Coordinates of N, CA and C in Angstrom, one line a residue:
X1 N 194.5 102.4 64.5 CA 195.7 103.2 64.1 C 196.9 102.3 64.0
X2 N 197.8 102.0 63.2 CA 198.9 101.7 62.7 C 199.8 102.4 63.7
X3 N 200.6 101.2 64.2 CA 201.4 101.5 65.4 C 202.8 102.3 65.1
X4 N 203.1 103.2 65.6 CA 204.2 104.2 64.8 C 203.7 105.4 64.4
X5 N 202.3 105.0 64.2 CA 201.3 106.7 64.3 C 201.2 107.7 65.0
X6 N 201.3 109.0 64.3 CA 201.0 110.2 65.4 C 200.2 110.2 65.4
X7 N 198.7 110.5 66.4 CA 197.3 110.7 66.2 C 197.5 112.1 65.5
X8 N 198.0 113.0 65.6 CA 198.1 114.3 64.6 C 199.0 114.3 63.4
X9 N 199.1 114.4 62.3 CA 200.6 114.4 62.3 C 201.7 116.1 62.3
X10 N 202.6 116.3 62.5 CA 203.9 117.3 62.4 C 204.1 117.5 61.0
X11 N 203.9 118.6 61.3 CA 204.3 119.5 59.8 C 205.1 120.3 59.7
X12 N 206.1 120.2 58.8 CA 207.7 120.7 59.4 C 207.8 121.7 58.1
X13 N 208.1 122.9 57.9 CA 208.7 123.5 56.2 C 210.4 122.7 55.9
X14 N 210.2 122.2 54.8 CA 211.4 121.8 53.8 C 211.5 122.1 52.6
X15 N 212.5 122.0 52.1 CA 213.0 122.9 50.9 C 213.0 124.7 51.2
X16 N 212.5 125.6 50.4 CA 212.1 126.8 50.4 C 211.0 127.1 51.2
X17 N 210.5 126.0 52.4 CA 209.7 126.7 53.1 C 208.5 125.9 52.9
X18 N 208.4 125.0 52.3 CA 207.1 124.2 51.7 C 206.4 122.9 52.8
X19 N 205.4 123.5 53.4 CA 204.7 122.0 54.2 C 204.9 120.9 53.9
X20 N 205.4 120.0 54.8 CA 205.2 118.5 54.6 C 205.1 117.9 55.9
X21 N 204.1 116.9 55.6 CA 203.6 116.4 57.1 C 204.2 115.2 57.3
X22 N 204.4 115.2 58.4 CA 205.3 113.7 59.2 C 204.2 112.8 59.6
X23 N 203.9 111.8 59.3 CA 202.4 110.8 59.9 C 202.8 110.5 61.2
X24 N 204.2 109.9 61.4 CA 204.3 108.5 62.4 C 206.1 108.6 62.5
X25 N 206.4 107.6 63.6 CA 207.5 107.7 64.3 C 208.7 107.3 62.8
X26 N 207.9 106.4 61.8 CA 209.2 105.3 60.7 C 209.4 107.1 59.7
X27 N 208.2 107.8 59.7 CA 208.8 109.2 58.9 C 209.9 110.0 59.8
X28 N 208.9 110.5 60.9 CA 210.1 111.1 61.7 C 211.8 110.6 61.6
X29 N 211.5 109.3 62.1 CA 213.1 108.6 62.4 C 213.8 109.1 60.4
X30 N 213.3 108.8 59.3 CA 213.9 109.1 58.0 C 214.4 110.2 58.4
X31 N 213.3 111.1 58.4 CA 213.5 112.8 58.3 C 215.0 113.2 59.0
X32 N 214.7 112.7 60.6 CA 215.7 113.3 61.7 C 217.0 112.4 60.7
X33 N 216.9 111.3 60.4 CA 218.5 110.5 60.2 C 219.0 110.9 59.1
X34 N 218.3 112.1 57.9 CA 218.7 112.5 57.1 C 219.7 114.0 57.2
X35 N 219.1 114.1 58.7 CA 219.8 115.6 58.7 C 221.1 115.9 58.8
X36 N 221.8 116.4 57.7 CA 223.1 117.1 58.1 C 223.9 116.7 59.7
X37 N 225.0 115.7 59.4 CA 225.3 115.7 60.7 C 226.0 117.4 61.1
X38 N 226.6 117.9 60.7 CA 226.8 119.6 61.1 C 225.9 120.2 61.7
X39 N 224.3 119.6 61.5 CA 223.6 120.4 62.4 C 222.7 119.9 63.1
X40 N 223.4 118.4 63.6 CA 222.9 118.2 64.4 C 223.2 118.4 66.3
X41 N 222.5 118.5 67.1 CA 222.5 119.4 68.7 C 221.8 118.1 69.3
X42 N 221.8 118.0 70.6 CA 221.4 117.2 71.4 C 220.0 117.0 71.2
X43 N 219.0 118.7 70.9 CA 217.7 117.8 70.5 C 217.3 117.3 69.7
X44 N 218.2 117.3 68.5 CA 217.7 116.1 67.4 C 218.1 114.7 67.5
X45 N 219.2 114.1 68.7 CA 219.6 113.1 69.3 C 218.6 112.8 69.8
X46 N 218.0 113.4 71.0 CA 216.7 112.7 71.6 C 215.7 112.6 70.7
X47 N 215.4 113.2 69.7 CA 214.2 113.1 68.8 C 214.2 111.9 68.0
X48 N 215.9 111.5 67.6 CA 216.2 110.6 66.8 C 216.0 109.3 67.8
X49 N 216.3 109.1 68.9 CA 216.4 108.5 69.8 C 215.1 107.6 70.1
X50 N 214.1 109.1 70.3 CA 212.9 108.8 71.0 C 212.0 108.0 69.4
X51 N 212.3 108.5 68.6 CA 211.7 107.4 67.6 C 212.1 106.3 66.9
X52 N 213.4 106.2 67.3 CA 213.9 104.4 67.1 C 213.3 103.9 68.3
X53 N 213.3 104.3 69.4 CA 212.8 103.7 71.0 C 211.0 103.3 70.6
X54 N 210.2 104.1 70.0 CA 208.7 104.4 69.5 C 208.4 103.6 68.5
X55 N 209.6 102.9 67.7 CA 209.5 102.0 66.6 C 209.9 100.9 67.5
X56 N 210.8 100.6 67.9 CA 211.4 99.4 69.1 C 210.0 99.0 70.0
X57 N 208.7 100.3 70.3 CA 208.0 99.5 71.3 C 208.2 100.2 72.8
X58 N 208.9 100.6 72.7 CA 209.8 100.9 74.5 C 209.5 102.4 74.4
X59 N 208.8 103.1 73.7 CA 208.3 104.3 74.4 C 206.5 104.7 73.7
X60 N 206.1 105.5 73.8 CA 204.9 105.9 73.4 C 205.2 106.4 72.4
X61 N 204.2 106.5 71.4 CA 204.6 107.4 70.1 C 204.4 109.0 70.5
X62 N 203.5 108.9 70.9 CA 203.2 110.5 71.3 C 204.6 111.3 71.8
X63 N 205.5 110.3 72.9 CA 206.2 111.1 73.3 C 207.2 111.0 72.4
X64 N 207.1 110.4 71.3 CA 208.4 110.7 70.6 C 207.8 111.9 69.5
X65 N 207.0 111.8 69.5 CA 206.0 113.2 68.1 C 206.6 114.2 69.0
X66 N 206.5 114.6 70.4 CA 206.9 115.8 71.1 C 208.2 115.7 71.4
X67 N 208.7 114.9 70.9 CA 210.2 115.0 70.7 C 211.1 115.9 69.6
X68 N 209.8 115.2 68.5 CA 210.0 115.8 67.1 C 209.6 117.0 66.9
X69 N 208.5 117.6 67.5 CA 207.6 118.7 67.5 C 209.0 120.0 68.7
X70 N 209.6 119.3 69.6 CA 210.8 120.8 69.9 C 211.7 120.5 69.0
X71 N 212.3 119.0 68.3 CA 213.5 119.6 67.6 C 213.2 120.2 66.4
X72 N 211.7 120.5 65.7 CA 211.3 121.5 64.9 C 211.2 122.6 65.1
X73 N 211.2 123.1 66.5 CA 210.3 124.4 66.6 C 212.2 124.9 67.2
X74 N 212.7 124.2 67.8 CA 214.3 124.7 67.8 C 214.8 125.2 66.5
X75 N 214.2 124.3 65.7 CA 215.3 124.5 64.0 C 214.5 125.3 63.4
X76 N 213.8 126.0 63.9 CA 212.6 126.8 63.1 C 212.2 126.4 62.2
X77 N 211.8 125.1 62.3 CA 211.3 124.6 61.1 C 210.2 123.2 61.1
X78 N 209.0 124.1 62.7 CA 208.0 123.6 63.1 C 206.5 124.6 62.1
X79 N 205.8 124.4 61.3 CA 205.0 125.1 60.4 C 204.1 125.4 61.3
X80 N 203.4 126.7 61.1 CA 202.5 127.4 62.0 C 201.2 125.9 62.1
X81 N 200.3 126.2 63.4 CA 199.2 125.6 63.1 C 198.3 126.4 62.0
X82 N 197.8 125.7 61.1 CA 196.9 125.9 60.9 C 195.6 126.6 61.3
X83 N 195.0 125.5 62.3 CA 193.6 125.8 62.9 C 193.8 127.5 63.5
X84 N 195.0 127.3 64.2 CA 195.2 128.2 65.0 C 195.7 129.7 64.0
X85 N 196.1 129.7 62.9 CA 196.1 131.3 62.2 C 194.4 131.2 61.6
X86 N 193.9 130.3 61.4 CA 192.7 130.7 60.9 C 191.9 131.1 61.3
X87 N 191.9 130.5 63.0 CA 191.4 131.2 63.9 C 192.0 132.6 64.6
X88 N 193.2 133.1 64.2 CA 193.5 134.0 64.4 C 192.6 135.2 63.2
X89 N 192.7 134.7 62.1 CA 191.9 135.7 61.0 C 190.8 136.0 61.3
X90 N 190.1 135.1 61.9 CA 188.6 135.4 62.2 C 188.5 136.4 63.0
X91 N 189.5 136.3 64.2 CA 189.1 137.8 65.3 C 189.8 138.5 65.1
X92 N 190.9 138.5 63.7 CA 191.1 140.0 63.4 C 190.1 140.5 62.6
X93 N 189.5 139.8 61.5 CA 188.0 140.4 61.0 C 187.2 140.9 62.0
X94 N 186.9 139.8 62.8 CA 185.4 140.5 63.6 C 185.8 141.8 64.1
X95 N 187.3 141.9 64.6 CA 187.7 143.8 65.5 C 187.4 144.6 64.5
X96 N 188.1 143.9 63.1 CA 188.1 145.1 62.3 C 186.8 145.7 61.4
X97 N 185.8 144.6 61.7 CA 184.3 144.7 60.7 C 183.2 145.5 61.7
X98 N 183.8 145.1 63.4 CA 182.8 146.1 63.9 C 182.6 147.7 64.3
X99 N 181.9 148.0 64.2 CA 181.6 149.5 64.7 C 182.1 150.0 65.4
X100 N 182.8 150.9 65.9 CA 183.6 151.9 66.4 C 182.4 152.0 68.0
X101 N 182.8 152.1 68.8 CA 181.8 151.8 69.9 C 181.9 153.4 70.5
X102 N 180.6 153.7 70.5 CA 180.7 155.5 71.1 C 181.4 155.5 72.2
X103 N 181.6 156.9 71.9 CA 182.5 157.8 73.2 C 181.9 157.6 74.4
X104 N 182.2 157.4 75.2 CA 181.6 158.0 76.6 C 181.1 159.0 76.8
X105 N 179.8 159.1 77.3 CA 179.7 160.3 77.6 C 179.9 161.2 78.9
X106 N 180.1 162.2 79.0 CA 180.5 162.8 80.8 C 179.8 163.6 80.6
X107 N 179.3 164.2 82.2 CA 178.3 165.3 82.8 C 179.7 166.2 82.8
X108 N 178.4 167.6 82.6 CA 179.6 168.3 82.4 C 179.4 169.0 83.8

């Protein structure tokens, strides 16, 4: 793995809402140093921070990805997981494909 790598990467909506994935700490650091300084808040400083620190050497990459991964999910603009709605569809199918489960019955 290429040092600066996320083992997963972050997938942020930009523009109208459109997925794009972040590989590694040298995209992150672009992304975060592009943002409007107007809106930038303290957790995009640490985010920004934590991946010049992750490119420098002096932190883990991981912890700078979870740096990047709250100041997306702050800015609402962390993209659902995947795995995880897909797996959500499957067990709304299965509730909704199965059989109606009888009544109980009572002694009268």
């Amino acid at each position: 793995m290429e040092r600066g790598c996320f083992r997963h990467p972050v997938t942020i909506l930009v523009g109208l809402g459109f997925p794009a994935e972040i590989q590694g700490a040298k995209e992150a650091y672009a992304w975060l140093n592009e943002w409007p300084p107007s809106k930038r808040d303290p957790t995009h400083a640490i985010a920004l921070n934590a991946c010049r620190a992750a490119l420098a050497g002096e932190i883990d990459v991981e912890t700078a990805r979870g740096t990047l991964v709250a100041f997306a999910r702050r800015a609402n603009l962390l993209a659902p997981d995947a795995e995880a709605i897909a797996a959500a569809s499957r067990v709304v199918r299965l509730t909704t494909l199965r059989p109606p489960e009888p009544a109980p019955q009572c002694d009268p």
